[in-house]
Amino acid sequence: MSAPGEQLSLISPDEPSHAPADDAVRLLLFNAQHASPDRSRRQAAWVAAQENADIAVFTEVSSTHGGDALITALGERGYATVIASQPADPDYRTVIACRTADAHPVQSPVAVTPHRAPAARVTVGGQDIGVLGLYVPSRGPKEHRNVAKRAFQDAVTEALPKLDAAFPDMPVIGAGDLNVIERGHQPPHKVFGAWEYAFYDSFQAAGLTDAFRHLHPDKIAHS
């Protein structure tokens, strides 16, 4: 799909670098860092070349020309489905791109700034998978940032127990940039408040499993 205002290239779309797997969910997270149009196109090319990027979740995508260029370039690079909401006011957004055409947008269960929390139903090997992309606010003046951050985190926390209703009879993956670290992280970061750690804990409280910690229970990862 193309974004409004972004003209499709006259060059024939590239063949996908890798065919989507039908026996595994291969997902890649990528922080676009509000890239310019040229850089966005390079990002799309790099992601499309990664074998494990059948589903790519992009965070910190601009709502202007850079984001539009990324959406168009992903389509040209073999991503048959690109889900990206345009915010009413300038803001970063989250984009879900899938190599398969058997992927469909679902109404986001997150009520606050839902363009930061797109949702999709993706079919892999006959199995439906729910995907919720997340990008928690982090930039801007401290006072405004914390207000926006807490409002979004509260909305996500409220939505997590409702994921079974949003994605009935299927496993769900929540992926993105939460802009918080786990309790006991080394080295410690005093910038995070108790309410932010409570947000992190809400995922486990809702029955979700930290995939990284499941695979690496003792690893100390830099953040």
PDB file of C-alpha atoms in Angstrom:
ATOM      1  CA  MET A   1       0.000   0.000   0.000  1.00  0.00           C
ATOM      2  CA  SER A   2       1.191   3.534  -0.548  1.00  0.00           C
ATOM      3  CA  ALA A   3       0.902   6.465   1.773  1.00  0.00           C
ATOM      4  CA  PRO A   4      -1.023   9.612   0.851  1.00  0.00           C
ATOM      5  CA  GLY A   5       1.158  12.027  -1.045  1.00  0.00           C
ATOM      6  CA  GLU A   6       3.837   9.444  -1.838  1.00  0.00           C
ATOM      7  CA  GLN A   7       4.004   8.628  -5.544  1.00  0.00           C
ATOM      8  CA  LEU A   8       4.774   5.024  -6.398  1.00  0.00           C
ATOM      9  CA  SER A   9       8.034   4.435  -8.213  1.00  0.00           C
ATOM     10  CA  LEU A  10       7.791   3.816 -11.955  1.00  0.00           C
ATOM     11  CA  ILE A  11      10.352   1.038 -11.523  1.00  0.00           C
ATOM     12  CA  SER A  12       8.845  -2.435 -11.195  1.00  0.00           C
ATOM     13  CA  PRO A  13       8.752  -3.543  -7.555  1.00  0.00           C
ATOM     14  CA  ASP A  14      11.679  -5.688  -6.506  1.00  0.00           C
ATOM     15  CA  GLU A  15      11.127  -9.351  -5.858  1.00  0.00           C
ATOM     16  CA  PRO A  16      11.171 -10.105  -2.130  1.00  0.00           C
ATOM     17  CA  SER A  17      14.658 -10.992  -0.939  1.00  0.00           C
ATOM     18  CA  HIS A  18      13.254 -13.910   1.047  1.00  0.00           C
ATOM     19  CA  ALA A  19      10.033 -15.882   0.785  1.00  0.00           C
ATOM     20  CA  PRO A  20       7.964 -15.849   3.981  1.00  0.00           C
ATOM     21  CA  ALA A  21       8.317 -18.946   6.126  1.00  0.00           C
ATOM     22  CA  ASP A  22       5.303 -21.182   6.703  1.00  0.00           C
ATOM     23  CA  ASP A  23       6.717 -23.038   9.726  1.00  0.00           C
ATOM     24  CA  ALA A  24       7.858 -20.162  11.956  1.00  0.00           C
ATOM     25  CA  VAL A  25       6.978 -16.590  12.835  1.00  0.00           C
ATOM     26  CA  ARG A  26      10.034 -14.567  11.831  1.00  0.00           C
ATOM     27  CA  LEU A  27       9.816 -11.065  13.260  1.00  0.00           C
ATOM     28  CA  LEU A  28      12.268  -8.152  13.301  1.00  0.00           C
ATOM     29  CA  LEU A  29      12.071  -4.896  15.285  1.00  0.00           C
ATOM     30  CA  PHE A  30      13.573  -1.725  13.824  1.00  0.00           C
ATOM     31  CA  ASN A  31      13.739   1.808  15.225  1.00  0.00           C
ATOM     32  CA  ALA A  32      13.558   4.108  12.212  1.00  0.00           C
ATOM     33  CA  GLN A  33      14.737   7.181  14.184  1.00  0.00           C
ATOM     34  CA  HIS A  34      12.437   9.556  12.242  1.00  0.00           C
ATOM     35  CA  ALA A  35      14.558   9.035   9.118  1.00  0.00           C
ATOM     36  CA  SER A  36      14.576  11.249   6.039  1.00  0.00           C
ATOM     37  CA  PRO A  37      13.074   9.879   2.795  1.00  0.00           C
ATOM     38  CA  ASP A  38      16.463   8.794   1.414  1.00  0.00           C
ATOM     39  CA  ARG A  39      17.458   7.104   4.644  1.00  0.00           C
ATOM     40  CA  SER A  40      14.025   5.495   4.933  1.00  0.00           C
ATOM     41  CA  ARG A  41      14.463   3.884   1.529  1.00  0.00           C
ATOM     42  CA  ARG A  42      17.852   2.514   2.601  1.00  0.00           C
ATOM     43  CA  GLN A  43      16.290   1.191   5.793  1.00  0.00           C
ATOM     44  CA  ALA A  44      13.600  -0.610   3.796  1.00  0.00           C
ATOM     45  CA  ALA A  45      16.250  -2.176   1.562  1.00  0.00           C
ATOM     46  CA  TRP A  46      18.268  -3.399   4.550  1.00  0.00           C
ATOM     47  CA  VAL A  47      15.263  -4.855   6.360  1.00  0.00           C
ATOM     48  CA  ALA A  48      14.001  -6.591   3.211  1.00  0.00           C
ATOM     49  CA  ALA A  49      17.393  -8.298   2.890  1.00  0.00           C
ATOM     50  CA  GLN A  50      17.067  -9.892   6.341  1.00  0.00           C
ATOM     51  CA  GLU A  51      15.772 -13.453   6.230  1.00  0.00           C
ATOM     52  CA  ASN A  52      14.119 -13.163   9.654  1.00  0.00           C
ATOM     53  CA  ALA A  53      12.033 -10.115   8.708  1.00  0.00           C
ATOM     54  CA  ASP A  54       8.816 -11.706   7.437  1.00  0.00           C
ATOM     55  CA  ILE A  55       7.040  -9.391   9.879  1.00  0.00           C
ATOM     56  CA  ALA A  56       8.844  -6.109  10.534  1.00  0.00           C
ATOM     57  CA  VAL A  57       7.723  -3.701  13.248  1.00  0.00           C
ATOM     58  CA  PHE A  58       9.113  -0.191  12.782  1.00  0.00           C
ATOM     59  CA  THR A  59       9.011   2.341  15.614  1.00  0.00           C
ATOM     60  CA  GLU A  60       9.727   6.088  15.659  1.00  0.00           C
ATOM     61  CA  VAL A  61       8.477   6.458  12.094  1.00  0.00           C
ATOM     62  CA  SER A  62       7.735  10.049  11.104  1.00  0.00           C
ATOM     63  CA  SER A  63       4.253  11.114  10.088  1.00  0.00           C
ATOM     64  CA  THR A  64       5.619  13.147   7.165  1.00  0.00           C
ATOM     65  CA  HIS A  65       7.701  12.482   4.053  1.00  0.00           C
ATOM     66  CA  GLY A  66      10.209  10.113   5.660  1.00  0.00           C
ATOM     67  CA  GLY A  67       7.487   7.806   6.917  1.00  0.00           C
ATOM     68  CA  ASP A  68       5.643   7.958   3.597  1.00  0.00           C
ATOM     69  CA  ALA A  69       8.856   7.012   1.781  1.00  0.00           C
ATOM     70  CA  LEU A  70       9.398   4.057   4.116  1.00  0.00           C
ATOM     71  CA  ILE A  71       5.875   2.730   3.513  1.00  0.00           C
ATOM     72  CA  THR A  72       6.232   2.977  -0.262  1.00  0.00           C
ATOM     73  CA  ALA A  73       9.723   1.459  -0.277  1.00  0.00           C
ATOM     74  CA  LEU A  74       8.579  -1.515   1.802  1.00  0.00           C
ATOM     75  CA  GLY A  75       5.879  -2.240  -0.780  1.00  0.00           C
ATOM     76  CA  GLU A  76       8.457  -2.034  -3.541  1.00  0.00           C
ATOM     77  CA  ARG A  77      10.742  -4.397  -1.624  1.00  0.00           C
ATOM     78  CA  GLY A  78       8.228  -7.220  -1.433  1.00  0.00           C
ATOM     79  CA  TYR A  79       6.139  -6.434   1.637  1.00  0.00           C
ATOM     80  CA  ALA A  80       2.624  -7.248   0.461  1.00  0.00           C
ATOM     81  CA  THR A  81       0.937  -5.727   3.525  1.00  0.00           C
ATOM     82  CA  VAL A  82       2.007  -2.496   5.221  1.00  0.00           C
ATOM     83  CA  ILE A  83      -0.112  -1.232   8.118  1.00  0.00           C
ATOM     84  CA  ALA A  84       0.467   2.382   9.133  1.00  0.00           C
ATOM     85  CA  SER A  85      -2.029   4.852  10.561  1.00  0.00           C
ATOM     86  CA  GLN A  86      -1.616   8.554   9.882  1.00  0.00           C
ATOM     87  CA  PRO A  87      -1.965  10.566  13.117  1.00  0.00           C
ATOM     88  CA  ALA A  88      -4.295  13.551  13.139  1.00  0.00           C
ATOM     89  CA  ASP A  89      -1.466  15.732  14.483  1.00  0.00           C
ATOM     90  CA  PRO A  90       2.279  15.425  13.794  1.00  0.00           C
ATOM     91  CA  ASP A  91       3.631  12.553  15.869  1.00  0.00           C
ATOM     92  CA  TYR A  92       5.738   9.443  15.558  1.00  0.00           C
ATOM     93  CA  ARG A  93       3.955   6.250  14.595  1.00  0.00           C
ATOM     94  CA  THR A  94       4.481   2.507  14.427  1.00  0.00           C
ATOM     95  CA  VAL A  95       4.425   0.542  11.166  1.00  0.00           C
ATOM     96  CA  ILE A  96       3.820  -3.199  10.709  1.00  0.00           C
ATOM     97  CA  ALA A  97       5.052  -4.669   7.424  1.00  0.00           C
ATOM     98  CA  CYS A  98       4.389  -8.280   6.373  1.00  0.00           C
ATOM     99  CA  ARG A  99       5.803 -10.212   3.439  1.00  0.00           C
ATOM    100  CA  THR A 100       2.579 -12.177   3.168  1.00  0.00           C
ATOM    101  CA  ALA A 101      -0.619 -10.798   1.695  1.00  0.00           C
ATOM    102  CA  ASP A 102      -2.481 -12.919   4.247  1.00  0.00           C
ATOM    103  CA  ALA A 103      -2.268 -10.168   6.867  1.00  0.00           C
ATOM    104  CA  HIS A 104      -5.031  -7.789   7.840  1.00  0.00           C
ATOM    105  CA  PRO A 105      -5.266  -4.719  10.063  1.00  0.00           C
ATOM    106  CA  VAL A 106      -7.262  -5.058  13.272  1.00  0.00           C
ATOM    107  CA  GLN A 107      -8.665  -2.164  15.280  1.00  0.00           C
ATOM    108  CA  SER A 108      -6.069  -1.259  17.866  1.00  0.00           C
ATOM    109  CA  PRO A 109      -7.094  -2.165  21.405  1.00  0.00           C
ATOM    110  CA  VAL A 110      -5.088   0.845  22.643  1.00  0.00           C
ATOM    111  CA  ALA A 111      -7.415   3.847  22.912  1.00  0.00           C
ATOM    112  CA  VAL A 112      -4.761   6.593  23.301  1.00  0.00           C
ATOM    113  CA  THR A 113      -2.704   7.572  20.212  1.00  0.00           C
ATOM    114  CA  PRO A 114      -3.537   4.270  18.445  1.00  0.00           C
ATOM    115  CA  HIS A 115      -1.191   5.196  15.571  1.00  0.00           C
ATOM    116  CA  ARG A 116       1.566   4.205  17.993  1.00  0.00           C
ATOM    117  CA  ALA A 117      -0.108   0.818  18.562  1.00  0.00           C
ATOM    118  CA  PRO A 118      -1.257  -0.721  15.251  1.00  0.00           C
ATOM    119  CA  ALA A 119      -2.605  -4.255  15.325  1.00  0.00           C
ATOM    120  CA  ALA A 120      -2.684  -6.988  12.695  1.00  0.00           C
ATOM    121  CA  ARG A 121      -3.832 -10.556  12.181  1.00  0.00           C
ATOM    122  CA  VAL A 122      -1.217 -12.497  10.223  1.00  0.00           C
ATOM    123  CA  THR A 123      -1.611 -16.066   8.970  1.00  0.00           C
ATOM    124  CA  VAL A 124       1.540 -18.199   9.035  1.00  0.00           C
ATOM    125  CA  GLY A 125       1.313 -21.811   7.903  1.00  0.00           C
ATOM    126  CA  GLY A 126      -2.445 -21.831   8.403  1.00  0.00           C
ATOM    127  CA  GLN A 127      -2.167 -20.430  11.942  1.00  0.00           C
ATOM    128  CA  ASP A 128      -3.473 -16.959  12.761  1.00  0.00           C
ATOM    129  CA  ILE A 129      -1.123 -14.779  14.808  1.00  0.00           C
ATOM    130  CA  GLY A 130      -2.001 -11.490  16.476  1.00  0.00           C
ATOM    131  CA  VAL A 131       0.606  -8.720  16.297  1.00  0.00           C
ATOM    132  CA  LEU A 132       0.484  -5.525  18.350  1.00  0.00           C
ATOM    133  CA  GLY A 133       3.140  -2.938  17.559  1.00  0.00           C
ATOM    134  CA  LEU A 134       4.038  -0.457  20.299  1.00  0.00           C
ATOM    135  CA  TYR A 135       6.019   2.749  20.464  1.00  0.00           C
ATOM    136  CA  VAL A 136       5.861   4.480  23.844  1.00  0.00           C
ATOM    137  CA  PRO A 137       6.417   8.276  23.767  1.00  0.00           C
ATOM    138  CA  SER A 138       9.816   9.412  24.987  1.00  0.00           C
ATOM    139  CA  ARG A 139      10.849  12.674  23.321  1.00  0.00           C
ATOM    140  CA  GLY A 140      10.007  16.315  23.965  1.00  0.00           C
ATOM    141  CA  PRO A 141       9.966  18.521  27.091  1.00  0.00           C
ATOM    142  CA  LYS A 142       9.994  16.502  30.306  1.00  0.00           C
ATOM    143  CA  GLU A 143       6.610  17.705  31.545  1.00  0.00           C
ATOM    144  CA  HIS A 144       4.785  16.979  28.278  1.00  0.00           C
ATOM    145  CA  ARG A 145       6.751  13.803  27.631  1.00  0.00           C
ATOM    146  CA  ASN A 146       5.834  12.262  30.963  1.00  0.00           C
ATOM    147  CA  VAL A 147       2.167  13.188  30.539  1.00  0.00           C
ATOM    148  CA  ALA A 148       2.007  11.650  27.063  1.00  0.00           C
ATOM    149  CA  LYS A 149       4.092   8.667  28.097  1.00  0.00           C
ATOM    150  CA  ARG A 150       1.986   7.844  31.122  1.00  0.00           C
ATOM    151  CA  ALA A 151      -1.290   8.273  29.233  1.00  0.00           C
ATOM    152  CA  PHE A 152      -0.145   5.869  26.533  1.00  0.00           C
ATOM    153  CA  GLN A 153       1.288   3.371  29.008  1.00  0.00           C
ATOM    154  CA  ASP A 154      -1.934   3.431  31.016  1.00  0.00           C
ATOM    155  CA  ALA A 155      -3.922   2.794  27.831  1.00  0.00           C
ATOM    156  CA  VAL A 156      -1.671  -0.157  26.922  1.00  0.00           C
ATOM    157  CA  THR A 157      -1.953  -1.574  30.449  1.00  0.00           C
ATOM    158  CA  GLU A 158      -5.749  -1.344  30.179  1.00  0.00           C
ATOM    159  CA  ALA A 159      -5.688  -3.019  26.744  1.00  0.00           C
ATOM    160  CA  LEU A 160      -3.440  -5.979  27.614  1.00  0.00           C
ATOM    161  CA  PRO A 161      -6.116  -8.047  29.414  1.00  0.00           C
ATOM    162  CA  LYS A 162      -8.398  -7.477  26.388  1.00  0.00           C
ATOM    163  CA  LEU A 163      -6.007  -8.985  23.833  1.00  0.00           C
ATOM    164  CA  ASP A 164      -7.851 -12.310  23.848  1.00  0.00           C
ATOM    165  CA  ALA A 165     -10.980 -10.481  22.729  1.00  0.00           C
ATOM    166  CA  ALA A 166      -9.101  -8.494  20.071  1.00  0.00           C
ATOM    167  CA  PHE A 167      -7.333 -11.624  18.804  1.00  0.00           C
ATOM    168  CA  PRO A 168      -9.667 -14.536  19.560  1.00  0.00           C
ATOM    169  CA  ASP A 169      -8.261 -18.075  19.503  1.00  0.00           C
ATOM    170  CA  MET A 170      -4.737 -17.126  18.479  1.00  0.00           C
ATOM    171  CA  PRO A 171      -1.353 -16.400  20.075  1.00  0.00           C
ATOM    172  CA  VAL A 172      -0.429 -12.722  20.337  1.00  0.00           C
ATOM    173  CA  ILE A 173       2.934 -11.009  19.966  1.00  0.00           C
ATOM    174  CA  GLY A 174       3.491  -7.534  21.411  1.00  0.00           C
ATOM    175  CA  ALA A 175       6.582  -5.969  19.872  1.00  0.00           C
ATOM    176  CA  GLY A 176       8.172  -2.554  19.711  1.00  0.00           C
ATOM    177  CA  ASP A 177       9.901   0.047  21.837  1.00  0.00           C
ATOM    178  CA  LEU A 178       8.521   0.366  25.373  1.00  0.00           C
ATOM    179  CA  ASN A 179      11.030   3.044  26.434  1.00  0.00           C
ATOM    180  CA  VAL A 180      11.486   1.411  29.829  1.00  0.00           C
ATOM    181  CA  ILE A 181      13.745  -1.293  31.216  1.00  0.00           C
ATOM    182  CA  GLU A 182      13.078  -4.273  33.448  1.00  0.00           C
ATOM    183  CA  ARG A 183      13.430  -4.112  37.204  1.00  0.00           C
ATOM    184  CA  GLY A 184      16.948  -4.921  38.352  1.00  0.00           C
ATOM    185  CA  HIS A 185      18.498  -3.931  35.036  1.00  0.00           C
ATOM    186  CA  GLN A 186      22.268  -3.550  35.094  1.00  0.00           C
ATOM    187  CA  PRO A 187      23.451  -0.888  34.997  1.00  0.00           C
ATOM    188  CA  PRO A 188      20.545   0.774  36.863  1.00  0.00           C
ATOM    189  CA  HIS A 189      18.948   3.890  35.398  1.00  0.00           C
ATOM    190  CA  LYS A 190      17.401   6.324  37.875  1.00  0.00           C
ATOM    191  CA  VAL A 191      15.456   8.122  35.151  1.00  0.00           C
ATOM    192  CA  PHE A 192      12.612   5.592  35.295  1.00  0.00           C
ATOM    193  CA  GLY A 193       9.887   5.983  37.903  1.00  0.00           C
ATOM    194  CA  ALA A 194       7.908   3.373  39.800  1.00  0.00           C
ATOM    195  CA  TRP A 195       4.928   3.860  37.459  1.00  0.00           C
ATOM    196  CA  GLU A 196       7.135   2.958  34.475  1.00  0.00           C
ATOM    197  CA  TYR A 197       8.313  -0.273  36.077  1.00  0.00           C
ATOM    198  CA  ALA A 198       4.670  -1.031  36.894  1.00  0.00           C
ATOM    199  CA  PHE A 199       3.929  -0.655  33.189  1.00  0.00           C
ATOM    200  CA  TYR A 200       6.665  -3.166  32.365  1.00  0.00           C
ATOM    201  CA  ASP A 201       5.249  -5.575  34.952  1.00  0.00           C
ATOM    202  CA  SER A 202       1.749  -5.269  33.466  1.00  0.00           C
ATOM    203  CA  PHE A 203       2.706  -7.449  30.499  1.00  0.00           C
ATOM    204  CA  GLN A 204       3.517 -10.419  32.701  1.00  0.00           C
ATOM    205  CA  ALA A 205       0.457  -9.714  34.845  1.00  0.00           C
ATOM    206  CA  ALA A 206      -1.670  -9.990  31.691  1.00  0.00           C
ATOM    207  CA  GLY A 207      -0.191 -13.421  30.942  1.00  0.00           C
ATOM    208  CA  LEU A 208       2.393 -12.457  28.323  1.00  0.00           C
ATOM    209  CA  THR A 209       5.873 -13.972  28.314  1.00  0.00           C
ATOM    210  CA  ASP A 210       9.050 -11.930  27.836  1.00  0.00           C
ATOM    211  CA  ALA A 211      10.508 -13.778  24.825  1.00  0.00           C
ATOM    212  CA  PHE A 212      14.029 -12.477  25.425  1.00  0.00           C
ATOM    213  CA  ARG A 213      14.017 -13.517  29.085  1.00  0.00           C
ATOM    214  CA  HIS A 214      12.495 -16.884  28.164  1.00  0.00           C
ATOM    215  CA  LEU A 215      15.398 -17.587  25.824  1.00  0.00           C
ATOM    216  CA  HIS A 216      18.092 -15.853  27.898  1.00  0.00           C
ATOM    217  CA  PRO A 217      17.034 -16.009  31.577  1.00  0.00           C
ATOM    218  CA  ASP A 218      20.426 -14.938  32.952  1.00  0.00           C
ATOM    219  CA  LYS A 219      21.863 -12.716  30.252  1.00  0.00           C
ATOM    220  CA  ILE A 220      22.726  -9.122  31.145  1.00  0.00           C
ATOM    221  CA  ALA A 221      21.937  -7.126  28.024  1.00  0.00           C
ATOM    222  CA  HIS A 222      22.984  -3.530  27.495  1.00  0.00           C
ATOM    223  CA  SER A 223      20.190  -1.011  27.086  1.00  0.00           C
TER     224      SER A 223
END
